[in-house]
Tab-separated table of N, CA and C in Angstrom:
chain	number	residue	atom	x	y	z
A	1	MET	N	30.530	-59.771	40.461
A	1	MET	CA	30.748	-60.283	39.440
A	1	MET	C	30.307	-61.061	38.301
A	2	SER	N	31.217	-61.073	37.324
A	2	SER	CA	30.676	-61.643	35.773
A	2	SER	C	31.260	-62.283	35.256
A	3	LYS	N	29.733	-63.208	35.139
A	3	LYS	CA	29.987	-64.709	34.102
A	3	LYS	C	29.575	-64.099	33.056
A	4	THR	N	30.547	-65.083	31.887
A	4	THR	CA	30.548	-65.481	30.431
A	4	THR	C	29.745	-66.956	30.591
A	5	ALA	N	29.403	-67.065	29.351
A	5	ALA	CA	28.924	-68.200	29.237
A	5	ALA	C	29.751	-68.331	27.353
A	6	LEU	N	29.877	-70.225	27.281
A	6	LEU	CA	30.586	-70.084	26.103
A	6	LEU	C	29.239	-70.455	25.283
A	7	ILE	N	29.585	-70.066	24.160
A	7	ILE	CA	27.944	-70.350	22.955
A	7	ILE	C	28.931	-71.995	21.582
A	8	GLU	N	28.152	-72.587	22.341
A	8	GLU	CA	27.904	-73.523	21.568
A	8	GLU	C	27.049	-73.627	20.237
A	9	TRP	N	27.328	-74.708	19.709
A	9	TRP	CA	26.463	-74.945	18.480
A	9	TRP	C	25.795	-76.299	18.189
A	10	GLU	N	24.267	-76.407	17.442
A	10	GLU	CA	23.759	-77.480	17.337
A	10	GLU	C	23.258	-77.731	15.898
A	11	TYR	N	23.417	-78.715	15.682
A	11	TYR	CA	22.611	-79.291	14.296
A	11	TYR	C	21.275	-78.975	13.914
A	12	GLU	N	20.978	-78.242	12.677
A	12	GLU	CA	19.404	-78.614	13.168
A	12	GLU	C	18.545	-80.461	12.769
A	13	ASP	N	19.148	-80.989	12.737
A	13	ASP	CA	18.351	-82.574	12.546
A	13	ASP	C	18.523	-83.032	14.266
A	14	ASN	N	19.102	-82.031	15.198
A	14	ASN	CA	19.188	-82.616	16.458
A	14	ASN	C	18.397	-81.834	16.886
A	15	LEU	N	17.875	-80.828	16.772
A	15	LEU	CA	16.866	-79.975	17.654
A	15	LEU	C	15.335	-81.507	17.074
A	16	ASP	N	14.676	-80.988	18.456
A	16	ASP	CA	13.713	-81.803	19.109
A	16	ASP	C	12.367	-80.787	19.262
A	17	PHE	N	12.574	-79.349	18.450
A	17	PHE	CA	11.387	-78.850	18.910
A	17	PHE	C	11.049	-77.624	17.568
A	18	ASP	N	10.261	-77.035	17.811
A	18	ASP	CA	9.741	-76.396	16.437
A	18	ASP	C	10.518	-74.772	16.380
A	19	LEU	N	10.957	-74.454	15.792
A	19	LEU	CA	12.258	-73.150	15.732
A	19	LEU	C	11.900	-72.332	15.633
A	20	THR	N	12.271	-70.807	16.730
A	20	THR	CA	11.541	-69.405	15.866
A	20	THR	C	12.320	-68.869	15.023
A	21	LYS	N	11.176	-67.650	14.599
A	21	LYS	CA	12.066	-66.668	13.406
A	21	LYS	C	13.569	-66.975	13.881
A	22	GLY	N	13.399	-66.350	15.477
A	22	GLY	CA	14.390	-65.222	16.392
A	22	GLY	C	15.565	-66.375	16.157
A	23	MET	N	15.138	-67.720	16.640
A	23	MET	CA	16.559	-69.016	16.207
A	23	MET	C	16.857	-68.868	14.456
A	24	PHE	N	16.220	-68.932	14.063
A	24	PHE	CA	16.646	-69.110	12.173
A	24	PHE	C	17.407	-68.034	12.065
A	25	LEU	N	17.008	-66.621	12.452
A	25	LEU	CA	18.070	-65.429	11.746
A	25	LEU	C	19.553	-65.926	12.962
A	26	ALA	N	19.747	-66.315	13.934
A	26	ALA	CA	20.737	-66.401	14.569
A	26	ALA	C	21.650	-67.555	13.801
A	27	SER	N	21.150	-68.041	13.427
A	27	SER	CA	21.707	-69.132	12.442
A	27	SER	C	22.836	-69.203	11.757
A	28	GLU	N	23.570	-70.158	11.513
A	28	GLU	CA	24.576	-69.862	10.364
A	28	GLU	C	24.641	-71.395	9.943
A	29	ILE	N	25.401	-70.990	8.680
A	29	ILE	CA	25.260	-72.443	7.838
A	29	ILE	C	27.434	-72.576	7.982
A	30	VAL	N	27.561	-73.576	8.094
A	30	VAL	CA	28.455	-73.583	8.319
A	30	VAL	C	28.743	-75.325	8.008
A	31	TYR	N	29.594	-75.298	6.528
A	31	TYR	CA	29.715	-76.467	5.629
A	31	TYR	C	28.931	-76.693	4.850
A	32	GLY	N	28.088	-75.800	4.690
A	32	GLY	CA	26.679	-76.431	4.139
A	32	GLY	C	25.738	-77.407	5.123
A	33	VAL	N	25.734	-77.248	6.521
A	33	VAL	CA	24.610	-77.408	7.001
A	33	VAL	C	24.531	-76.438	7.979
A	34	ARG	N	22.972	-76.071	8.596
A	34	ARG	CA	22.548	-74.960	9.677
A	34	ARG	C	23.045	-75.386	10.875
A	35	MET	N	23.377	-74.669	11.815
A	35	MET	CA	23.637	-74.906	12.701
A	35	MET	C	22.954	-73.285	13.728
A	36	TYR	N	22.366	-73.848	15.163
A	36	TYR	CA	21.883	-72.942	15.377
A	36	TYR	C	22.776	-72.507	17.508
A	37	PRO	N	22.804	-71.494	17.873
A	37	PRO	CA	23.886	-71.021	18.380
A	37	PRO	C	22.805	-71.129	20.053
A	38	TYR	N	23.478	-72.014	21.208
A	38	TYR	CA	22.603	-71.941	22.383
A	38	TYR	C	24.181	-71.952	23.293
A	39	VAL	N	23.698	-71.479	24.756
A	39	VAL	CA	24.629	-71.327	25.358
A	39	VAL	C	23.521	-73.368	27.035
A	40	SER	N	24.761	-73.228	27.636
A	40	SER	CA	24.260	-74.690	28.247
A	40	SER	C	24.763	-73.714	29.626
A	41	ILE	N	23.297	-73.499	30.123
A	41	ILE	CA	23.501	-73.594	32.077
A	41	ILE	C	23.127	-74.685	32.792
A	42	ASN	N	24.066	-75.209	34.253
A	42	ASN	CA	23.324	-75.875	34.391
A	42	ASN	C	22.521	-77.392	33.650
A	43	ASN	N	23.201	-77.823	32.976
A	43	ASN	CA	22.606	-78.839	31.747
A	43	ASN	C	21.744	-78.474	31.507
A	44	ASP	N	21.419	-77.462	31.217
A	44	ASP	CA	19.829	-77.176	30.339
A	44	ASP	C	20.323	-75.837	28.828
A	45	ARG	N	19.697	-75.863	27.858
A	45	ARG	CA	20.239	-75.626	26.931
A	45	ARG	C	19.410	-74.326	26.583
A	46	TYR	N	19.812	-73.300	26.464
A	46	TYR	CA	19.484	-71.757	26.093
A	46	TYR	C	19.719	-71.509	24.715
A	47	TYR	N	18.576	-71.514	23.383
A	47	TYR	CA	19.655	-71.070	22.241
A	47	TYR	C	19.190	-69.666	22.598
A	48	LEU	N	19.749	-69.584	21.344
A	48	LEU	CA	20.079	-67.841	21.075
A	48	LEU	C	18.405	-67.133	20.441
A	49	GLU	N	18.317	-66.394	19.883
A	49	GLU	CA	17.724	-65.599	18.954
A	49	GLU	C	18.255	-63.787	18.387
A	50	ARG	N	17.700	-63.945	17.375
A	50	ARG	CA	18.070	-62.814	16.831
A	50	ARG	C	16.888	-61.733	15.966
A	51	THR	N	16.553	-60.487	16.760
A	51	THR	CA	15.516	-59.951	16.428
A	51	THR	C	15.842	-59.146	15.086
A	52	LYS	N	17.056	-58.960	14.577
A	52	LYS	CA	17.365	-58.566	12.978
A	52	LYS	C	17.980	-59.062	12.435
Protein backbone atom coordinates (compact mmCIF):
# COMPACT_ATOMS: atom_id res chain seq x y z
CA MET A 1 0.00 0.00 0.00
CA SER A 2 1.34 3.41 -0.94
CA LYS A 3 1.28 6.31 1.47
CA THR A 4 1.75 9.96 0.75
CA ALA A 5 2.72 12.79 3.05
CA LEU A 6 1.67 16.41 2.85
CA ILE A 7 4.57 18.81 2.45
CA GLU A 8 4.22 21.68 4.90
CA TRP A 9 6.32 24.82 5.26
CA GLU A 10 7.95 26.49 8.26
CA TYR A 11 9.27 30.04 8.61
CA GLU A 12 13.02 30.42 9.03
CA ASP A 13 12.52 32.33 12.30
CA ASN A 14 10.67 29.37 13.86
CA LEU A 15 13.50 26.85 13.37
CA ASP A 16 15.40 25.99 16.54
CA PHE A 17 18.34 24.09 15.04
CA ASP A 18 21.19 24.66 12.59
CA LEU A 19 20.35 24.52 8.92
CA THR A 20 22.08 22.22 6.49
CA LYS A 21 23.10 23.17 2.96
CA GLY A 22 20.49 20.73 1.62
CA MET A 23 17.74 22.37 3.65
CA PHE A 24 18.76 25.78 2.35
CA LEU A 25 18.69 24.50 -1.24
CA ALA A 26 15.19 23.06 -0.69
CA SER A 27 13.86 26.31 0.76
CA GLU A 28 11.82 28.88 -1.11
CA ILE A 29 11.18 32.55 -0.56
CA VAL A 30 7.47 33.25 -0.19
CA TYR A 31 6.35 36.88 0.18
CA GLY A 32 9.89 37.86 1.13
CA VAL A 33 10.28 35.20 3.84
CA ARG A 34 12.45 32.08 3.51
CA MET A 35 10.36 28.92 4.07
CA TYR A 36 11.61 25.37 4.67
CA PRO A 37 9.66 22.26 3.58
CA TYR A 38 8.99 19.35 5.93
CA VAL A 39 6.71 16.37 6.36
CA SER A 40 5.10 15.43 9.66
CA ILE A 41 5.03 11.73 10.62
CA ASN A 42 3.71 10.67 14.04
CA ASN A 43 3.99 14.28 15.25
CA ASP A 44 7.70 14.42 14.31
CA ARG A 45 8.95 16.83 11.66
CA TYR A 46 11.33 15.67 8.95
CA TYR A 47 12.78 18.56 7.00
CA LEU A 48 13.43 17.95 3.32
CA GLU A 49 16.79 18.48 1.68
CA ARG A 50 17.88 18.99 -1.90
CA THR A 51 21.20 17.84 -3.29
CA LYS A 52 21.61 20.29 -6.18
